[in-house]
Amino acid sequence: MEYDFIVAGGGLVGSAIAYGLARQKHRVAVLDGGDRSFRASRGNFGLVWVQGKGADFAPYAQWTGLAAGLWPRFVEELETETGVVIDYQRSGGMHFCLNGAEWDERVQEMEKVRQHTNGSFTYEMLNHAQLKKQIPQISRAVVGASYSPLDGHVNPLYLLQALQQGMDYHKVHYFPGQSIDRIETQQGGFLVHSTQGTLSAEKIVICAGLDNRRLGEMLGMDIPVIVDRGQIMITERMQPFLNLPTLHVRQTAEGTVQIGYSHEDAGLDDGTSPSVLKTLAGRAVSMFPLLARVNLVRAWGALRVMTPDHNPIYQQSASCPGAFAVTCHSGVTLAAMHAGPVAGWIAGSSELDLVNQFSTDRFNVSPA
Ligand SMILES: Cc1cc2nc3c(=O)[nH]c(=O)nc-3n(C[C@H](O)[C@H](O)[C@H](O)COP(=O)(O)OP(=O)(O)OC[C@H]3O[C@@H](n4cnc5c(N)ncnc54)[C@H](O)[C@@H]3O)c2cc1C
């Protein structure tokens, strides 16, 4: 076999896993799609976000907490190896509540996550006056916020660049523009046919975002992938006024302000629409009146890679051992987990009991 592993897809998920496998000295190839591919990794909001994750599924709350805890060391190693500064800050993060009902709902959600993690998830609910002390530009419309010191943010494009340079540093063979058409099993491994030729490996990890359902079928896996469009806009640079990310507005290291986010079923249309952008802008201005006079410089849409219950899928094929699938909608937050423990689990070099909670078996439970 030419490689120990072929990773299908070079977005944040595939790149983090390939980087992690190569750091363990495996021979790794990444086959990535072309210019017309959908790439959530190039259109996301950049949050490394813990609060609220897994409120309805305890393993995901624990998983996200583990991931966030791995981030400081992950960044240190990645930046040292590549020289790419990815603007990571673990500054804590806030989720604003605009009325009493939102506040009550938030309290319940935060409490569930705290219980699911046996108290390792920490948070505070801040009323308007407490919030105003920390962020003077906040408007009266914000009644309060949940705050968790565990949250942070990063420049997601620099993260992707660093992971790709990290792959290069660890001698991963990266093949861009090579969309995989077909995968065959053969004695001791897999033959992977792409638009440019065929490669072989002992194991394969499919991280092809929205194409994971199709590729999974070739490997005996049913990976339910759902598409969900998000729209984001970004302003011109401003004086610093927001020193930590919020779920809908964050100021980047360069001073621009990123405004999100929406959820839409728009099929495979990754464009933008004035009505949604107007809603996003209106909400941001209602939270931060100073944004009313700022120029927007860009807006974009991107397609989330979702699962039916919004929790990640980590699956090894029962019928094709050595074939794995990873599908998730928080590929920024989980990058440190993917490069570390998940790569170890796939390589068989470390135990990771919690990962078994994320197999597709959970979708096949018949109602009692
Ligand atoms: C609007 C928006 C906001 C978001 N905000 C956040 C956030 O704040 N924090 C967070 O943690 N996450 C966020 N996300 C989610 C995050 O961006 C995704 O979880 C992550 O990018 C998924 O990465 P991926 O590699 O699985 O998929 P993708 O980025 O879609 O990459 C898939 C890759 O596979 C390749 N590919 C596809 N088909 C094939 C094939 N047949 N053969 C070879 N290669 C193939 C493609 O070329 C592509 O490079 C957001 C997403 C969106 C859309």
Tab-separated table of C-alpha atoms and ligand atoms in Angstrom:
chain	number	residue	atom	x	y	z
A	1	MET	CA	0.000	0.000	0.000
A	2	GLU	CA	1.253	3.481	-0.858
A	3	TYR	CA	-0.079	5.060	2.338
A	4	ASP	CA	-1.139	4.106	5.848
A	5	PHE	CA	-4.091	6.498	5.554
A	6	ILE	CA	-5.958	8.338	2.865
A	7	VAL	CA	-8.032	11.212	4.182
A	8	ALA	CA	-10.893	12.223	1.890
A	9	GLY	CA	-11.391	15.987	2.174
A	10	GLY	CA	-9.035	18.785	3.168
A	11	GLY	CA	-11.381	21.065	5.117
A	12	LEU	CA	-10.894	21.739	8.805
A	13	VAL	CA	-11.936	18.219	9.765
A	14	GLY	CA	-9.823	16.306	7.259
A	15	SER	CA	-6.828	18.611	7.708
A	16	ALA	CA	-6.890	18.333	11.509
A	17	ILE	CA	-7.109	14.540	11.373
A	18	ALA	CA	-4.437	14.234	8.688
A	19	TYR	CA	-2.157	16.556	10.675
A	20	GLY	CA	-2.742	14.464	13.806
A	21	LEU	CA	-2.075	11.172	12.018
A	22	ALA	CA	1.095	12.503	10.416
A	23	ARG	CA	2.372	13.772	13.784
A	24	GLN	CA	2.210	10.133	14.845
A	25	LYS	CA	4.523	9.330	11.923
A	26	HIS	CA	1.947	7.673	9.683
A	27	ARG	CA	2.190	7.998	5.905
A	28	VAL	CA	-0.827	10.113	4.997
A	29	ALA	CA	-2.354	11.395	1.771
A	30	VAL	CA	-5.183	13.935	1.607
A	31	LEU	CA	-7.363	14.046	-1.489
A	32	ASP	CA	-9.292	17.285	-1.625
A	33	GLY	CA	-12.030	18.535	-3.925
A	34	GLY	CA	-11.819	21.307	-6.473
A	35	ASP	CA	-12.619	25.015	-6.685
A	36	ARG	CA	-16.340	24.333	-6.905
A	37	SER	CA	-16.494	22.299	-3.687
A	38	PHE	CA	-18.656	23.394	-0.802
A	39	ARG	CA	-16.371	24.354	2.065
A	40	ALA	CA	-17.850	25.247	5.432
A	41	SER	CA	-14.272	25.614	6.616
A	42	ARG	CA	-13.825	28.771	4.566
A	43	GLY	CA	-17.077	30.453	5.538
A	44	ASN	CA	-17.578	29.994	9.260
A	45	PHE	CA	-17.740	32.276	12.282
A	46	GLY	CA	-14.541	31.215	14.072
A	47	LEU	CA	-15.916	30.445	17.517
A	48	VAL	CA	-14.267	27.879	19.761
A	49	TRP	CA	-17.515	27.470	21.613
A	50	VAL	CA	-18.510	25.419	24.620
A	51	GLN	CA	-21.563	27.043	26.197
A	52	GLY	CA	-24.813	25.370	25.232
A	53	LYS	CA	-23.167	22.531	23.305
A	54	GLY	CA	-24.640	19.177	24.249
A	55	ALA	CA	-27.480	20.507	26.390
A	56	ASP	CA	-29.589	17.642	25.008
A	57	PHE	CA	-26.818	15.052	24.649
A	58	ALA	CA	-24.422	14.683	27.560
A	59	PRO	CA	-21.572	13.032	25.589
A	60	TYR	CA	-21.411	16.064	23.286
A	61	ALA	CA	-21.193	18.443	26.241
A	62	GLN	CA	-18.284	16.386	27.598
A	63	TRP	CA	-16.661	16.060	24.178
A	64	THR	CA	-16.782	19.805	23.522
A	65	GLY	CA	-15.383	20.552	26.966
A	66	LEU	CA	-12.468	18.200	26.314
A	67	ALA	CA	-11.848	19.812	22.930
A	68	ALA	CA	-11.797	23.345	24.332
A	69	GLY	CA	-9.388	22.245	27.047
A	70	LEU	CA	-6.957	20.898	24.434
A	71	TRP	CA	-6.892	24.151	22.466
A	72	PRO	CA	-4.128	26.120	24.258
A	73	ARG	CA	-1.559	23.333	23.817
A	74	PHE	CA	-2.766	22.580	20.275
A	75	VAL	CA	-2.279	26.226	19.261
A	76	GLU	CA	1.137	26.382	20.839
A	77	GLU	CA	2.320	23.307	18.922
A	78	LEU	CA	0.676	24.303	15.646
A	79	GLU	CA	2.043	27.850	15.725
A	80	THR	CA	5.508	26.645	16.678
A	81	GLU	CA	5.622	24.099	13.874
A	82	THR	CA	4.203	26.356	11.180
A	83	GLY	CA	4.934	29.940	12.200
A	84	VAL	CA	1.306	30.816	11.375
A	85	VAL	CA	-0.312	32.910	14.097
A	86	ILE	CA	-3.981	31.947	14.189
A	87	ASP	CA	-5.303	34.699	16.503
A	88	TYR	CA	-6.669	32.288	19.085
A	89	GLN	CA	-8.012	33.860	22.260
A	90	ARG	CA	-9.616	32.013	25.137
A	91	SER	CA	-11.224	35.167	26.395
A	92	GLY	CA	-14.524	33.680	27.489
A	93	GLY	CA	-17.669	34.235	25.465
A	94	MET	CA	-21.195	35.564	25.822
A	95	HIS	CA	-24.624	34.717	24.534
A	96	PHE	CA	-26.975	37.710	24.791
A	97	CYS	CA	-30.590	37.423	25.872
A	98	LEU	CA	-33.014	39.986	24.473
A	99	ASN	CA	-35.993	39.244	26.740
A	100	GLY	CA	-37.013	37.360	29.851
A	101	ALA	CA	-38.056	34.232	27.988
A	102	GLU	CA	-34.658	33.975	26.301
A	103	TRP	CA	-32.992	34.465	29.684
A	104	ASP	CA	-35.045	31.666	31.301
A	105	GLU	CA	-34.343	29.312	28.412
A	106	ARG	CA	-30.653	30.107	28.611
A	107	VAL	CA	-30.475	29.409	32.329
A	108	GLN	CA	-32.000	25.983	31.773
A	109	GLU	CA	-29.642	25.180	28.929
A	110	MET	CA	-26.525	26.255	30.837
A	111	GLU	CA	-27.602	24.250	33.864
A	112	LYS	CA	-28.090	21.116	31.750
A	113	VAL	CA	-24.565	21.428	30.334
A	114	ARG	CA	-23.157	21.932	33.816
A	115	GLN	CA	-24.885	18.785	35.039
A	116	HIS	CA	-23.855	16.762	31.969
A	117	THR	CA	-20.219	17.625	32.675
A	118	ASN	CA	-20.361	17.060	36.450
A	119	GLY	CA	-19.691	20.735	36.975
A	120	SER	CA	-16.589	21.064	34.812
A	121	PHE	CA	-18.536	23.445	32.543
A	122	THR	CA	-18.587	26.772	34.349
A	123	TYR	CA	-20.720	29.793	33.552
A	124	GLU	CA	-22.399	32.851	35.012
A	125	MET	CA	-25.592	34.650	34.125
A	126	LEU	CA	-24.954	38.410	33.962
A	127	ASN	CA	-27.778	40.921	34.226
A	128	HIS	CA	-27.801	44.105	32.174
A	129	ALA	CA	-25.936	46.182	34.762
A	130	GLN	CA	-23.184	43.569	35.167
A	131	LEU	CA	-22.885	43.258	31.425
A	132	LYS	CA	-22.730	47.016	30.881
A	133	LYS	CA	-19.717	47.191	33.173
A	134	GLN	CA	-17.849	44.749	30.966
A	135	ILE	CA	-19.123	45.994	27.597
A	136	PRO	CA	-20.158	49.658	27.876
A	137	GLN	CA	-21.409	49.769	24.247
A	138	ILE	CA	-24.183	47.305	24.922
A	139	SER	CA	-27.721	48.610	24.382
A	140	ARG	CA	-30.663	48.581	26.768
A	141	ALA	CA	-32.264	45.921	24.516
A	142	VAL	CA	-29.924	43.288	25.922
A	143	VAL	CA	-31.414	42.147	29.212
A	144	GLY	CA	-28.443	39.970	30.107
A	145	ALA	CA	-26.097	37.243	28.941
A	146	SER	CA	-24.706	33.866	29.745
A	147	TYR	CA	-20.934	34.013	30.110
A	148	SER	CA	-18.529	31.090	30.096
A	149	PRO	CA	-14.780	31.519	30.607
A	150	LEU	CA	-14.235	28.352	28.555
A	151	ASP	CA	-15.225	29.920	25.221
A	152	GLY	CA	-12.914	31.582	22.746
A	153	HIS	CA	-12.389	32.447	19.115
A	154	VAL	CA	-9.833	32.142	16.354
A	155	ASN	CA	-9.269	33.269	12.787
A	156	PRO	CA	-10.662	30.168	11.036
A	157	LEU	CA	-8.874	30.881	7.764
A	158	TYR	CA	-5.507	31.103	9.514
A	159	LEU	CA	-6.415	27.905	11.356
A	160	LEU	CA	-6.975	26.109	8.061
A	161	GLN	CA	-3.776	27.572	6.627
A	162	ALA	CA	-1.809	26.471	9.701
A	163	LEU	CA	-3.226	22.947	9.552
A	164	GLN	CA	-2.311	22.696	5.894
A	165	GLN	CA	1.200	23.956	6.598
A	166	GLY	CA	1.326	21.537	9.529
A	167	MET	CA	0.461	18.717	7.145
A	168	ASP	CA	3.278	19.835	4.896
A	169	TYR	CA	5.673	20.023	7.862
A	170	HIS	CA	4.825	16.414	8.727
A	171	LYS	CA	5.128	15.269	5.111
A	172	VAL	CA	1.482	14.652	4.311
A	173	HIS	CA	0.938	14.339	0.563
A	174	TYR	CA	-1.833	16.807	-0.251
A	175	PHE	CA	-3.625	16.410	-3.594
A	176	PRO	CA	-5.914	19.368	-4.369
A	177	GLY	CA	-8.519	19.215	-7.103
A	178	GLN	CA	-8.895	15.442	-6.809
A	179	SER	CA	-12.486	14.693	-6.069
A	180	ILE	CA	-12.951	11.030	-5.133
A	181	ASP	CA	-15.304	9.186	-7.493
A	182	ARG	CA	-15.084	5.666	-6.226
A	183	ILE	CA	-13.599	3.659	-3.386
A	184	GLU	CA	-12.910	-0.084	-3.586
A	185	THR	CA	-11.922	-2.432	-0.845
A	186	GLN	CA	-9.132	-4.865	-1.575
A	187	GLN	CA	-6.941	-7.227	0.424
A	188	GLY	CA	-5.334	-5.179	3.201
A	189	GLY	CA	-6.831	-1.829	2.347
A	190	PHE	CA	-8.564	0.476	-0.075
A	191	LEU	CA	-8.186	1.695	-3.630
A	192	VAL	CA	-9.307	5.283	-3.991
A	193	HIS	CA	-10.167	6.526	-7.468
A	194	SER	CA	-10.222	10.271	-8.006
A	195	THR	CA	-10.545	12.542	-11.005
A	196	GLN	CA	-6.747	12.384	-11.413
A	197	GLY	CA	-5.892	8.752	-10.739
A	198	THR	CA	-5.814	6.005	-8.111
A	199	LEU	CA	-4.094	5.763	-4.749
A	200	SER	CA	-4.041	2.961	-2.185
A	201	ALA	CA	-3.948	2.907	1.602
A	202	GLU	CA	-4.468	0.526	4.485
A	203	LYS	CA	-7.104	2.769	6.015
A	204	ILE	CA	-9.352	5.567	4.847
A	205	VAL	CA	-11.002	8.418	6.736
A	206	ILE	CA	-13.820	10.214	4.977
A	207	CYS	CA	-14.071	13.880	5.970
A	208	ALA	CA	-15.612	15.193	2.775
A	209	GLY	CA	-18.252	17.378	4.388
A	210	LEU	CA	-21.495	17.253	2.449
A	211	ASP	CA	-20.148	14.410	0.286
A	212	ASN	CA	-19.750	12.070	3.266
A	213	ARG	CA	-23.119	10.454	2.675
A	214	ARG	CA	-22.161	9.389	-0.866
A	215	LEU	CA	-18.639	8.267	0.052
A	216	GLY	CA	-19.939	6.507	3.181
A	217	GLU	CA	-22.254	4.338	1.080
A	218	MET	CA	-19.220	3.040	-0.831
A	219	LEU	CA	-17.834	1.840	2.483
A	220	GLY	CA	-20.982	0.300	3.920
A	221	MET	CA	-21.827	3.285	6.125
A	222	ASP	CA	-25.050	5.258	6.223
A	223	ILE	CA	-23.939	8.784	7.191
A	224	PRO	CA	-26.967	11.071	7.429
A	225	VAL	CA	-25.735	14.501	6.362
A	226	ILE	CA	-27.982	17.528	6.364
A	227	VAL	CA	-27.218	20.864	4.752
A	228	ASP	CA	-27.941	24.138	6.554
A	229	ARG	CA	-27.024	27.540	5.140
A	230	GLY	CA	-25.583	30.262	7.334
A	231	GLN	CA	-25.012	33.871	6.286
A	232	ILE	CA	-22.370	36.132	7.780
A	233	MET	CA	-21.217	39.694	7.144
A	234	ILE	CA	-18.177	41.673	8.084
A	235	THR	CA	-17.602	45.375	8.683
A	236	GLU	CA	-14.738	47.715	8.050
A	237	ARG	CA	-12.137	47.928	10.850
A	238	MET	CA	-13.200	49.672	14.026
A	239	GLN	CA	-11.557	50.776	17.248
A	240	PRO	CA	-11.580	47.858	19.715
A	241	PHE	CA	-14.872	47.781	21.647
A	242	LEU	CA	-15.544	44.081	22.177
A	243	ASN	CA	-12.814	42.076	23.853
A	244	LEU	CA	-14.601	38.740	23.790
A	245	PRO	CA	-16.784	36.920	21.264
A	246	THR	CA	-20.548	36.727	21.486
A	247	LEU	CA	-22.613	34.185	19.624
A	248	HIS	CA	-23.777	36.735	17.043
A	249	VAL	CA	-21.122	39.455	16.968
A	250	ARG	CA	-17.371	39.238	17.378
A	251	GLN	CA	-14.550	41.669	16.767
A	252	THR	CA	-11.599	40.075	15.017
A	253	ALA	CA	-7.943	40.637	15.860
A	254	GLU	CA	-7.746	43.034	12.890
A	255	GLY	CA	-10.637	45.135	14.202
A	256	THR	CA	-13.332	44.101	11.726
A	257	VAL	CA	-16.642	43.014	13.206
A	258	GLN	CA	-18.140	39.733	12.120
A	259	ILE	CA	-21.926	39.524	12.305
A	260	GLY	CA	-23.814	36.257	12.172
A	261	TYR	CA	-25.548	34.045	11.933
A	262	SER	CA	-28.574	32.473	10.322
A	263	HIS	CA	-29.951	28.987	9.735
A	264	GLU	CA	-31.802	28.247	6.496
A	265	ASP	CA	-32.781	25.326	4.354
A	266	ALA	CA	-31.601	26.646	0.999
A	267	GLY	CA	-30.573	23.346	-0.576
A	268	LEU	CA	-27.121	23.616	-2.102
A	269	ASP	CA	-27.375	27.378	-2.698
A	270	ASP	CA	-24.517	28.968	-0.742
A	271	GLY	CA	-25.391	32.536	-1.707
A	272	THR	CA	-26.786	35.408	0.333
A	273	SER	CA	-30.187	37.047	0.515
A	274	PRO	CA	-30.944	40.694	1.407
A	275	SER	CA	-33.800	39.753	3.760
A	276	VAL	CA	-31.625	37.524	5.945
A	277	LEU	CA	-28.730	39.989	5.940
A	278	LYS	CA	-31.142	42.748	6.955
A	279	THR	CA	-32.328	40.654	9.919
A	280	LEU	CA	-28.752	39.910	10.993
A	281	ALA	CA	-27.733	43.564	10.723
A	282	GLY	CA	-30.855	44.696	12.588
A	283	ARG	CA	-30.196	42.324	15.458
A	284	ALA	CA	-26.533	43.345	15.688
A	285	VAL	CA	-27.436	47.055	15.734
A	286	SER	CA	-30.086	46.441	18.384
A	287	MET	CA	-27.338	44.920	20.552
A	288	PHE	CA	-24.606	47.421	19.636
A	289	PRO	CA	-26.018	50.766	18.414
A	290	LEU	CA	-22.526	51.928	17.396
A	291	LEU	CA	-22.673	49.443	14.496
A	292	ALA	CA	-25.425	51.488	12.807
A	293	ARG	CA	-22.879	53.865	11.268
A	294	VAL	CA	-20.313	51.307	10.161
A	295	ASN	CA	-19.752	50.162	6.588
A	296	LEU	CA	-20.143	46.524	5.705
A	297	VAL	CA	-17.384	45.284	3.435
A	298	ARG	CA	-18.495	41.768	2.613
A	299	ALA	CA	-21.223	39.198	3.153
A	300	TRP	CA	-21.259	35.520	2.326
A	301	GLY	CA	-23.203	32.319	2.717
A	302	ALA	CA	-21.775	28.910	3.571
A	303	LEU	CA	-23.293	25.474	3.992
A	304	ARG	CA	-23.087	23.764	7.363
A	305	VAL	CA	-22.441	20.040	7.468
A	306	MET	CA	-25.126	18.964	9.915
A	307	THR	CA	-26.431	15.676	11.260
A	308	PRO	CA	-30.093	15.035	12.171
A	309	ASP	CA	-29.499	15.582	15.907
A	310	HIS	CA	-26.712	18.208	15.379
A	311	ASN	CA	-24.198	16.015	17.214
A	312	PRO	CA	-21.064	14.746	15.501
A	313	ILE	CA	-20.655	11.344	13.908
A	314	TYR	CA	-17.503	9.271	14.396
A	315	GLN	CA	-17.959	5.908	12.791
A	316	GLN	CA	-15.862	2.930	11.812
A	317	SER	CA	-17.467	0.816	9.117
A	318	ALA	CA	-18.637	-2.594	10.335
A	319	SER	CA	-18.452	-4.122	6.859
A	320	CYS	CA	-15.180	-2.426	5.800
A	321	PRO	CA	-12.917	-2.322	8.882
A	322	GLY	CA	-10.294	0.379	8.501
A	323	ALA	CA	-12.776	2.816	6.972
A	324	PHE	CA	-13.830	5.715	9.184
A	325	ALA	CA	-16.200	8.652	8.756
A	326	VAL	CA	-16.169	11.969	10.599
A	327	THR	CA	-19.005	14.461	10.181
A	328	CYS	CA	-19.595	17.428	12.463
A	329	HIS	CA	-20.928	20.952	12.499
A	330	SER	CA	-18.352	22.431	14.903
A	331	GLY	CA	-15.161	21.708	13.060
A	332	VAL	CA	-13.421	24.800	14.431
A	333	THR	CA	-14.189	24.023	18.071
A	334	LEU	CA	-13.331	20.351	17.645
A	335	ALA	CA	-10.086	20.843	15.692
A	336	ALA	CA	-7.874	20.197	18.723
A	337	MET	CA	-9.820	17.026	19.500
A	338	HIS	CA	-9.531	15.829	15.902
A	339	ALA	CA	-5.791	16.469	15.684
A	340	GLY	CA	-5.185	14.718	19.017
A	341	PRO	CA	-7.438	12.049	20.549
A	342	VAL	CA	-9.507	11.342	17.419
A	343	ALA	CA	-6.394	10.833	15.280
A	344	GLY	CA	-5.095	8.484	17.999
A	345	TRP	CA	-8.374	6.538	18.026
A	346	ILE	CA	-8.357	6.179	14.226
A	347	ALA	CA	-4.730	5.060	14.276
A	348	GLY	CA	-5.524	2.581	17.037
A	349	SER	CA	-2.772	4.060	19.195
A	350	SER	CA	-5.003	5.299	22.013
A	351	GLU	CA	-8.288	4.460	23.706
A	352	LEU	CA	-11.150	6.915	23.458
A	353	ASP	CA	-14.237	5.401	25.063
A	354	LEU	CA	-16.417	8.484	24.653
A	355	VAL	CA	-16.152	8.289	20.868
A	356	ASN	CA	-18.456	5.240	20.841
A	357	GLN	CA	-21.334	7.503	21.857
A	358	PHE	CA	-21.138	9.220	18.478
A	359	SER	CA	-21.680	6.277	16.133
A	360	THR	CA	-24.640	6.254	13.755
A	361	ASP	CA	-26.236	3.506	15.883
A	362	ARG	CA	-28.021	6.286	17.752
A	363	PHE	CA	-30.163	6.969	14.662
A	364	ASN	CA	-31.270	3.348	14.409
A	365	VAL	CA	-32.982	2.989	17.761
A	366	SER	CA	-36.611	1.961	17.228
A	367	PRO	CA	-39.169	3.793	19.352
A	368	ALA	CA	-40.288	1.838	22.421
B	1	LIG	C1	-22.010	29.979	8.618
B	1	LIG	C2	-21.221	28.978	9.410
B	1	LIG	C3	-20.736	29.328	10.660
B	1	LIG	C4	-20.013	28.408	11.412
B	1	LIG	N1	-19.465	28.797	12.595
B	1	LIG	C5	-18.727	27.919	13.310
B	1	LIG	C6	-18.104	28.328	14.526
B	1	LIG	O1	-18.195	29.488	14.914
B	1	LIG	N2	-17.417	27.406	15.225
B	1	LIG	C7	-17.309	26.104	14.819
B	1	LIG	O2	-16.702	25.302	15.534
B	1	LIG	N3	-17.835	25.703	13.646
B	1	LIG	C8	-18.532	26.577	12.891
B	1	LIG	N4	-19.070	26.196	11.699
B	1	LIG	C9	-18.910	24.796	11.281
B	1	LIG	C10	-17.559	24.505	10.672
B	1	LIG	O3	-17.240	25.457	9.713
B	1	LIG	C11	-17.636	23.096	10.058
B	1	LIG	O4	-17.945	22.165	11.081
B	1	LIG	C12	-16.359	22.658	9.426
B	1	LIG	O5	-15.859	23.620	8.563
B	1	LIG	C13	-16.612	21.374	8.667
B	1	LIG	O6	-15.412	21.019	8.058
B	1	LIG	P1	-15.340	19.803	7.051
B	1	LIG	O7	-13.902	19.624	6.748
B	1	LIG	O8	-16.107	18.657	7.593
B	1	LIG	O9	-16.182	20.280	5.787
B	1	LIG	P2	-15.847	21.295	4.619
B	1	LIG	O10	-15.226	22.528	5.092
B	1	LIG	O11	-17.131	21.451	3.849
B	1	LIG	O12	-14.777	20.545	3.758
B	1	LIG	C14	-15.069	19.403	3.030
B	1	LIG	C15	-13.888	19.176	2.120
B	1	LIG	O13	-14.062	17.940	1.460
B	1	LIG	C16	-13.725	18.115	0.097
B	1	LIG	N5	-14.483	17.126	-0.661
B	1	LIG	C17	-15.825	17.083	-0.860
B	1	LIG	N6	-16.129	16.014	-1.621
B	1	LIG	C18	-14.957	15.376	-1.897
B	1	LIG	C19	-14.633	14.226	-2.626
B	1	LIG	N7	-15.565	13.481	-3.238
B	1	LIG	N8	-13.325	13.869	-2.708
B	1	LIG	C20	-12.366	14.608	-2.090
B	1	LIG	N9	-12.635	15.714	-1.375
B	1	LIG	C21	-13.910	16.089	-1.279
B	1	LIG	C22	-14.100	19.543	-0.219
B	1	LIG	O14	-13.335	19.997	-1.313
B	1	LIG	C23	-13.748	20.262	1.072
B	1	LIG	O15	-12.428	20.745	1.085
B	1	LIG	C24	-19.790	27.094	10.914
B	1	LIG	C25	-20.252	26.761	9.643
B	1	LIG	C26	-20.952	27.683	8.889
B	1	LIG	C27	-21.401	27.301	7.516
